[in-house]
């Protein structure tokens, strides 16, 4: 009998560059960004069926009830909600979820997916997961090499070598400049690294213990000491002692047991307002409008409001967002400025706006 795979929905992100829509109490994965469902609901619905067990969700402790409620709306019952006492980046979260899976069965296969991504071709995602199954069962960590749609400079890239459905990872390149990204897109050996991967729980733990011992000790202790009530697994305080580090840096860039599967799945990371504009339906002037918005002699802009009327007049390539009493006005091509604005509000003590 073919072993079922445990989907892991990584839902600890804050979505800072989509502020003021995405806030601490309700980050972007809990919002509907143009579709019928929220991002986390869509992610959960991609991994239902005979191939999968019920999902495990890694989330902030404060979002456990919201997570459970949103999944219930689409008929998904998670087998566990692993609640982080505070965010420590993807390496501690990944090791903690592997330790949780290995408690029951070190041979368990787990696929980590981000709860705030879009995937247009679910059948292709399933095919990519199946293509990586044998390598994961043999002890490799299998990444999904996402087919680029253009020379993006905001994503990392993977260079693969060799033949077969699972190729060897030869190099990781983090956020190249435009000329380099254009060269990568023209080379079939390069793909986007979306931070999605498939592994056997026990094998992943062994690799993490060898390459990131501080992360492994803290995360495993947090699972061992977790408070458990029903589906809720509240990680112990040891989690806070883990270094805040990405899984790519802590493990994937160091291991010789990484493989990559080509995944042409129509992936998109709705990471900022410009990305949302790219993915949104637009009028004849290239404006993406949501709510009570009127655009006059304006082009290439995104505007959305949760109530008050917004009028765009004679502007180009701007973003105007009215959300819960806050108004953001920025350029579409300035995602870093939004994050800087959030940092400025933190420095001013305006946690009420965050």
Coordinates of C-alpha atoms in Angstrom, one line a residue:
X1 CA 0.0 0.0 0.0
X2 CA 1.4 3.4 -0.9
X3 CA 2.1 5.5 2.1
X4 CA 0.0 8.7 2.4
X5 CA 1.8 12.0 2.7
X6 CA 1.3 14.5 5.5
X7 CA 0.8 18.0 4.2
X8 CA 2.3 20.7 6.4
X9 CA 0.9 24.2 5.9
X10 CA 3.5 26.8 7.0
X11 CA 1.4 29.7 8.3
X12 CA 3.7 31.7 10.5
X13 CA 4.4 34.6 8.1
X14 CA 3.4 38.2 8.8
X15 CA 3.1 39.4 5.2
X16 CA 4.5 42.8 6.1
X17 CA 4.8 44.1 2.5
X18 CA 1.0 43.7 2.2
X19 CA 0.3 46.0 5.2
X20 CA -2.2 47.5 6.0
X21 CA -4.3 44.5 4.8
X22 CA -2.0 42.0 6.3
X23 CA -1.6 42.7 10.1
X24 CA -0.4 40.8 13.1
X25 CA -4.0 39.8 14.1
X26 CA -4.9 38.6 10.5
X27 CA -1.9 38.1 8.2
X28 CA -2.3 37.8 4.5
X29 CA -2.9 34.0 4.5
X30 CA -6.3 34.5 6.2
X31 CA -7.5 37.0 3.5
X32 CA -9.3 36.4 0.2
X33 CA -7.2 38.1 -2.4
X34 CA -9.5 38.0 -5.4
X35 CA -10.6 34.4 -5.1
X36 CA -13.4 32.5 -3.4
X37 CA -11.3 31.4 -0.5
X38 CA -8.6 32.7 1.7
X39 CA -5.0 31.8 0.8
X40 CA -4.7 29.2 3.6
X41 CA -8.1 27.7 2.6
X42 CA -6.9 27.3 -1.0
X43 CA -3.6 25.8 0.2
X44 CA -5.5 23.2 2.3
X45 CA -7.8 22.3 -0.5
X46 CA -4.9 21.5 -2.8
X47 CA -3.8 18.6 -0.6
X48 CA -7.0 16.7 0.0
X49 CA -7.7 13.2 -1.4
X50 CA -6.3 9.7 -1.3
X51 CA -2.7 10.8 -1.7
X52 CA -2.7 12.8 1.6
X53 CA -3.4 12.6 5.3
X54 CA -5.1 15.4 7.1
X55 CA -2.8 18.5 7.2
X56 CA -0.6 19.7 10.0
X57 CA -0.5 23.5 10.3
X58 CA 2.3 25.5 11.8
X59 CA 1.0 28.9 13.0
X60 CA 1.3 31.6 15.6
X61 CA -0.3 30.7 18.9
X62 CA -2.6 33.7 18.5
X63 CA -3.9 32.4 15.2
X64 CA -4.9 28.9 16.2
X65 CA -8.6 29.6 16.6
X66 CA -8.7 31.6 13.3
X67 CA -6.8 28.8 11.5
X68 CA -9.2 26.1 12.8
X69 CA -12.3 28.2 11.9
X70 CA -11.1 29.0 8.4
X71 CA -10.3 25.4 7.6
X72 CA -13.6 24.3 8.9
X73 CA -15.3 26.6 6.5
X74 CA -13.9 24.5 3.6
X75 CA -14.5 21.1 5.3
X76 CA -10.8 20.5 6.3
X77 CA -10.0 19.2 9.7
X78 CA -6.3 19.4 10.6
X79 CA -4.8 16.6 12.5
X80 CA -2.7 19.1 14.5
X81 CA -2.1 22.8 14.9
X82 CA 1.5 23.4 15.9
X83 CA 1.5 26.7 17.7
X84 CA 4.7 28.8 17.9
X85 CA 5.1 30.9 21.0
X86 CA 6.9 33.5 18.8
X87 CA 8.2 33.4 15.2
X88 CA 11.8 32.0 14.7
X89 CA 11.9 31.7 10.9
X90 CA 11.5 28.6 8.8
X91 CA 14.3 26.4 10.1
X92 CA 13.0 26.0 13.7
X93 CA 9.5 25.6 12.4
X94 CA 10.5 22.9 9.9
X95 CA 12.5 20.9 12.4
X96 CA 9.7 21.1 14.9
X97 CA 7.2 19.8 12.5
X98 CA 9.6 17.0 11.4
X99 CA 10.1 16.1 15.1
X100 CA 6.3 16.0 15.6
X101 CA 5.9 13.7 12.6
X102 CA 8.8 11.4 13.7
X103 CA 7.2 10.9 17.1
X104 CA 4.5 8.8 15.4
X105 CA 6.6 7.4 12.6
X106 CA 10.2 8.3 11.5
X107 CA 9.3 7.0 8.1
X108 CA 6.4 9.5 7.7
X109 CA 6.6 11.5 4.5
X110 CA 5.9 15.2 4.9
X111 CA 5.4 17.9 2.2
X112 CA 5.9 21.5 3.4
X113 CA 3.8 24.2 1.6
X114 CA 3.5 27.8 2.4
X115 CA -0.1 28.8 3.3
X116 CA 0.1 32.2 1.5
X117 CA 1.1 31.1 -2.0
X118 CA -1.0 30.6 -5.1
X119 CA -0.9 27.5 -7.3
X120 CA -2.8 27.4 -10.5
X121 CA -2.3 23.8 -11.5
X122 CA -3.1 21.5 -8.6
X123 CA -2.7 18.3 -10.8
X124 CA 0.8 19.4 -11.7
X125 CA 1.6 19.9 -8.0
X126 CA 0.4 16.4 -7.2
X127 CA 2.4 15.0 -10.0
X128 CA 5.6 16.8 -8.8
X129 CA 5.0 15.4 -5.2
X130 CA 4.6 11.9 -6.6
X131 CA 7.7 12.3 -8.7
X132 CA 9.7 13.1 -5.6
X133 CA 8.3 10.4 -3.4
X134 CA 10.9 7.7 -4.0
X135 CA 13.8 10.0 -3.5
X136 CA 12.3 11.3 -0.2
X137 CA 11.7 7.8 1.0
X138 CA 15.4 7.1 0.3
X139 CA 16.4 9.9 2.6
X140 CA 16.8 12.9 0.3
X141 CA 15.2 16.3 0.9
X142 CA 13.3 17.0 -2.3
X143 CA 12.8 20.6 -3.3
X144 CA 10.3 21.7 -5.9
X145 CA 12.0 23.8 -8.6
X146 CA 9.3 26.2 -9.8
X147 CA 9.2 27.2 -13.4
X148 CA 10.0 30.9 -13.7
X149 CA 7.5 33.2 -15.5
X150 CA 10.1 36.0 -15.8
X151 CA 13.4 37.3 -14.6
X152 CA 12.3 38.0 -11.0
X153 CA 14.9 39.4 -8.7
X154 CA 12.9 38.9 -5.5
X155 CA 13.2 35.1 -5.5
X156 CA 16.0 32.7 -4.9
X157 CA 17.0 30.3 -7.7
X158 CA 18.1 26.6 -7.7
X159 CA 20.6 25.2 -10.2
X160 CA 20.2 21.5 -10.9
X161 CA 22.5 19.0 -12.6
X162 CA 22.1 15.4 -13.8
X163 CA 19.1 13.6 -15.3
X164 CA 15.9 12.0 -14.1
X165 CA 12.8 13.1 -12.3
X166 CA 14.9 14.2 -9.2
X167 CA 18.1 16.0 -10.2
X168 CA 20.9 17.0 -7.9
X169 CA 21.0 20.5 -6.4
X170 CA 24.2 22.1 -7.6
X171 CA 23.8 25.6 -6.3
X172 CA 21.4 28.1 -4.5
X173 CA 21.5 31.7 -5.7
X174 CA 19.7 34.2 -3.5
X175 CA 17.9 37.1 -5.2
X176 CA 20.1 37.9 -8.2
X177 CA 20.3 41.2 -10.1
X178 CA 18.2 41.6 -13.2
X179 CA 20.9 40.7 -15.7
X180 CA 21.7 37.5 -13.8
X181 CA 18.0 36.6 -13.4
X182 CA 17.5 37.1 -17.2
X183 CA 20.3 34.6 -17.8
X184 CA 18.8 32.1 -15.3
X185 CA 15.4 32.2 -16.9
X186 CA 16.9 31.3 -20.3
X187 CA 18.7 28.3 -18.8
X188 CA 16.5 25.2 -18.1
X189 CA 18.9 24.2 -15.3
X190 CA 17.6 27.1 -13.1
X191 CA 14.3 27.3 -11.3
X192 CA 12.7 29.4 -8.6
X193 CA 13.1 28.3 -5.1
X194 CA 9.7 28.7 -3.4
X195 CA 10.7 27.0 -0.2
X196 CA 8.5 23.9 -0.7
X197 CA 10.0 20.5 -0.1
X198 CA 9.3 16.9 0.6
X199 CA 11.1 14.7 3.1
X200 CA 11.0 11.7 5.4
X201 CA 10.6 12.9 9.0
X202 CA 13.4 10.9 10.5
X203 CA 15.9 11.6 7.7
X204 CA 15.2 15.3 7.8
X205 CA 15.9 15.3 11.6
X206 CA 19.1 13.5 11.1
X207 CA 20.3 16.0 8.6
X208 CA 19.2 19.0 10.7
X209 CA 20.9 17.5 13.8
X210 CA 24.2 17.3 11.9
X211 CA 24.1 20.6 10.1
X212 CA 22.1 22.9 12.4
X213 CA 22.5 21.4 15.9
X214 CA 21.4 24.5 17.8
X215 CA 18.1 24.6 15.8
X216 CA 17.5 20.9 16.2
X217 CA 18.1 20.9 20.0
X218 CA 15.8 23.8 20.6
X219 CA 13.0 22.6 18.2
X220 CA 13.0 19.0 19.4
X221 CA 12.9 20.1 23.0
X222 CA 10.0 22.4 22.2
X223 CA 8.1 19.5 20.8
X224 CA 9.0 17.2 23.6
X225 CA 7.8 19.8 26.2
X226 CA 4.7 20.9 24.2
X227 CA 1.4 21.4 25.9
X228 CA -1.2 19.3 24.0
X229 CA -4.9 19.8 24.1
X230 CA -7.0 18.2 21.4
X231 CA -5.5 19.2 18.0
X232 CA -3.4 22.0 19.5
X233 CA 0.3 21.4 20.1
X234 CA 1.7 24.5 21.9
X235 CA 5.5 24.3 21.5
X236 CA 7.5 24.6 24.7
X237 CA 9.6 27.6 25.7
X238 CA 12.7 25.9 24.3
X239 CA 11.5 27.0 20.9
X240 CA 12.5 30.6 21.8
X241 CA 16.1 29.6 22.2
X242 CA 16.4 28.5 18.6
X243 CA 18.4 30.8 16.3
X244 CA 16.1 32.7 14.0
X245 CA 17.3 31.4 10.7
X246 CA 15.8 30.2 7.3
X247 CA 15.8 26.5 6.5
X248 CA 17.7 27.3 3.3
X249 CA 20.6 28.8 5.2
X250 CA 20.6 26.4 8.1
X251 CA 20.2 23.1 6.2
X252 CA 19.5 23.2 2.4
X253 CA 22.6 25.1 1.3
X254 CA 24.9 22.8 3.4
X255 CA 23.5 19.3 2.7
X256 CA 24.6 17.0 -0.1
X257 CA 21.3 15.1 0.2
X258 CA 19.1 17.7 -1.6
X259 CA 17.3 16.9 -4.9
X260 CA 15.0 19.0 -7.1
X261 CA 11.9 18.1 -9.0
X262 CA 10.7 20.3 -11.8
X263 CA 7.4 21.8 -10.9
X264 CA 5.5 23.8 -13.5
X265 CA 2.5 24.4 -11.3
X266 CA 1.6 28.1 -11.9
X267 CA 3.1 29.2 -8.6
X268 CA 2.9 32.8 -7.4
X269 CA 4.0 34.4 -4.1
X270 CA 1.6 37.2 -3.3
X271 CA 4.4 38.9 -1.5
X272 CA 3.6 42.6 -2.1
X273 CA 1.1 45.0 -3.7
X274 CA 2.8 44.9 -7.1
X275 CA 2.5 41.1 -7.1
X276 CA -1.2 41.3 -6.3
X277 CA -1.7 43.8 -9.1
X278 CA 0.0 41.4 -11.5
X279 CA -2.3 38.6 -10.4
X280 CA -5.5 40.7 -10.3
X281 CA -8.1 41.3 -13.0
X282 CA -7.5 44.7 -14.5
X283 CA -9.6 47.2 -16.5
X284 CA -8.7 48.6 -19.9
X285 CA -6.3 51.1 -18.3
X286 CA -4.5 48.4 -16.3
X287 CA -6.1 49.3 -13.0
X288 CA -7.0 46.7 -10.4
X289 CA -9.9 48.0 -8.4
X290 CA -11.6 46.5 -5.4
X291 CA -14.4 48.1 -3.4
X292 CA -15.9 51.6 -3.9
X293 CA -13.2 52.9 -6.2
X294 CA -13.4 55.3 -9.2
X295 CA -10.5 55.7 -11.6
X296 CA -10.3 58.7 -13.9
X297 CA -7.4 59.3 -16.3
X298 CA -5.4 56.8 -14.3
X299 CA -3.3 53.8 -15.4
X300 CA -1.5 50.8 -14.0
X301 CA -2.7 51.3 -10.4
X302 CA -4.1 49.2 -7.6
X303 CA -6.8 50.5 -5.3
X304 CA -8.9 48.7 -2.7
X305 CA -11.1 49.9 0.1
X306 CA -13.1 48.3 2.9
X307 CA -15.6 51.2 2.9
X308 CA -14.7 54.8 2.2
X309 CA -14.8 55.8 -1.5
X310 CA -11.5 56.2 -3.2
X311 CA -11.0 58.2 -6.4
X312 CA -7.9 57.9 -8.5
X313 CA -7.4 61.0 -10.7
X314 CA -4.5 61.4 -13.1
X315 CA -2.1 59.0 -11.5
X316 CA -0.1 56.1 -12.7
X317 CA 1.4 53.0 -11.1
X318 CA 0.3 53.8 -7.6
X319 CA -1.2 51.7 -4.8
X320 CA -4.0 53.1 -2.6
X321 CA -5.3 50.8 0.2
X322 CA -7.9 51.7 2.8
X323 CA -8.2 49.1 5.4
X324 CA -9.6 49.2 9.0
X325 CA -9.0 52.9 9.4
X326 CA -5.6 53.1 7.8
X327 CA -4.8 54.6 4.4
X328 CA -1.6 53.5 2.5
X329 CA -0.4 55.4 -0.6
X330 CA 2.7 54.1 -2.3
X331 CA 4.2 53.3 -5.7
X332 CA 3.7 49.9 -7.1
X333 CA 7.4 49.4 -7.6
X334 CA 8.3 50.2 -4.0
X335 CA 7.6 47.1 -1.9
X336 CA 10.6 47.8 0.3
X337 CA 9.1 51.1 1.3
X338 CA 6.0 49.4 2.7
X339 CA 8.2 47.3 5.0
X340 CA 10.1 50.4 6.0
X341 CA 6.9 52.1 6.8
X342 CA 5.9 49.2 9.1
X343 CA 9.3 49.5 10.8
X344 CA 8.8 53.2 11.2
X345 CA 5.4 52.7 12.9
X346 CA 7.0 50.1 15.2
X347 CA 9.6 52.7 16.1
X348 CA 6.9 55.2 16.9
X349 CA 5.1 52.7 19.2
X350 CA 2.1 52.5 16.9
X351 CA 1.3 48.9 17.5
X352 CA -2.4 49.8 17.2
X353 CA -1.8 50.2 13.4
X354 CA 0.0 46.9 13.1

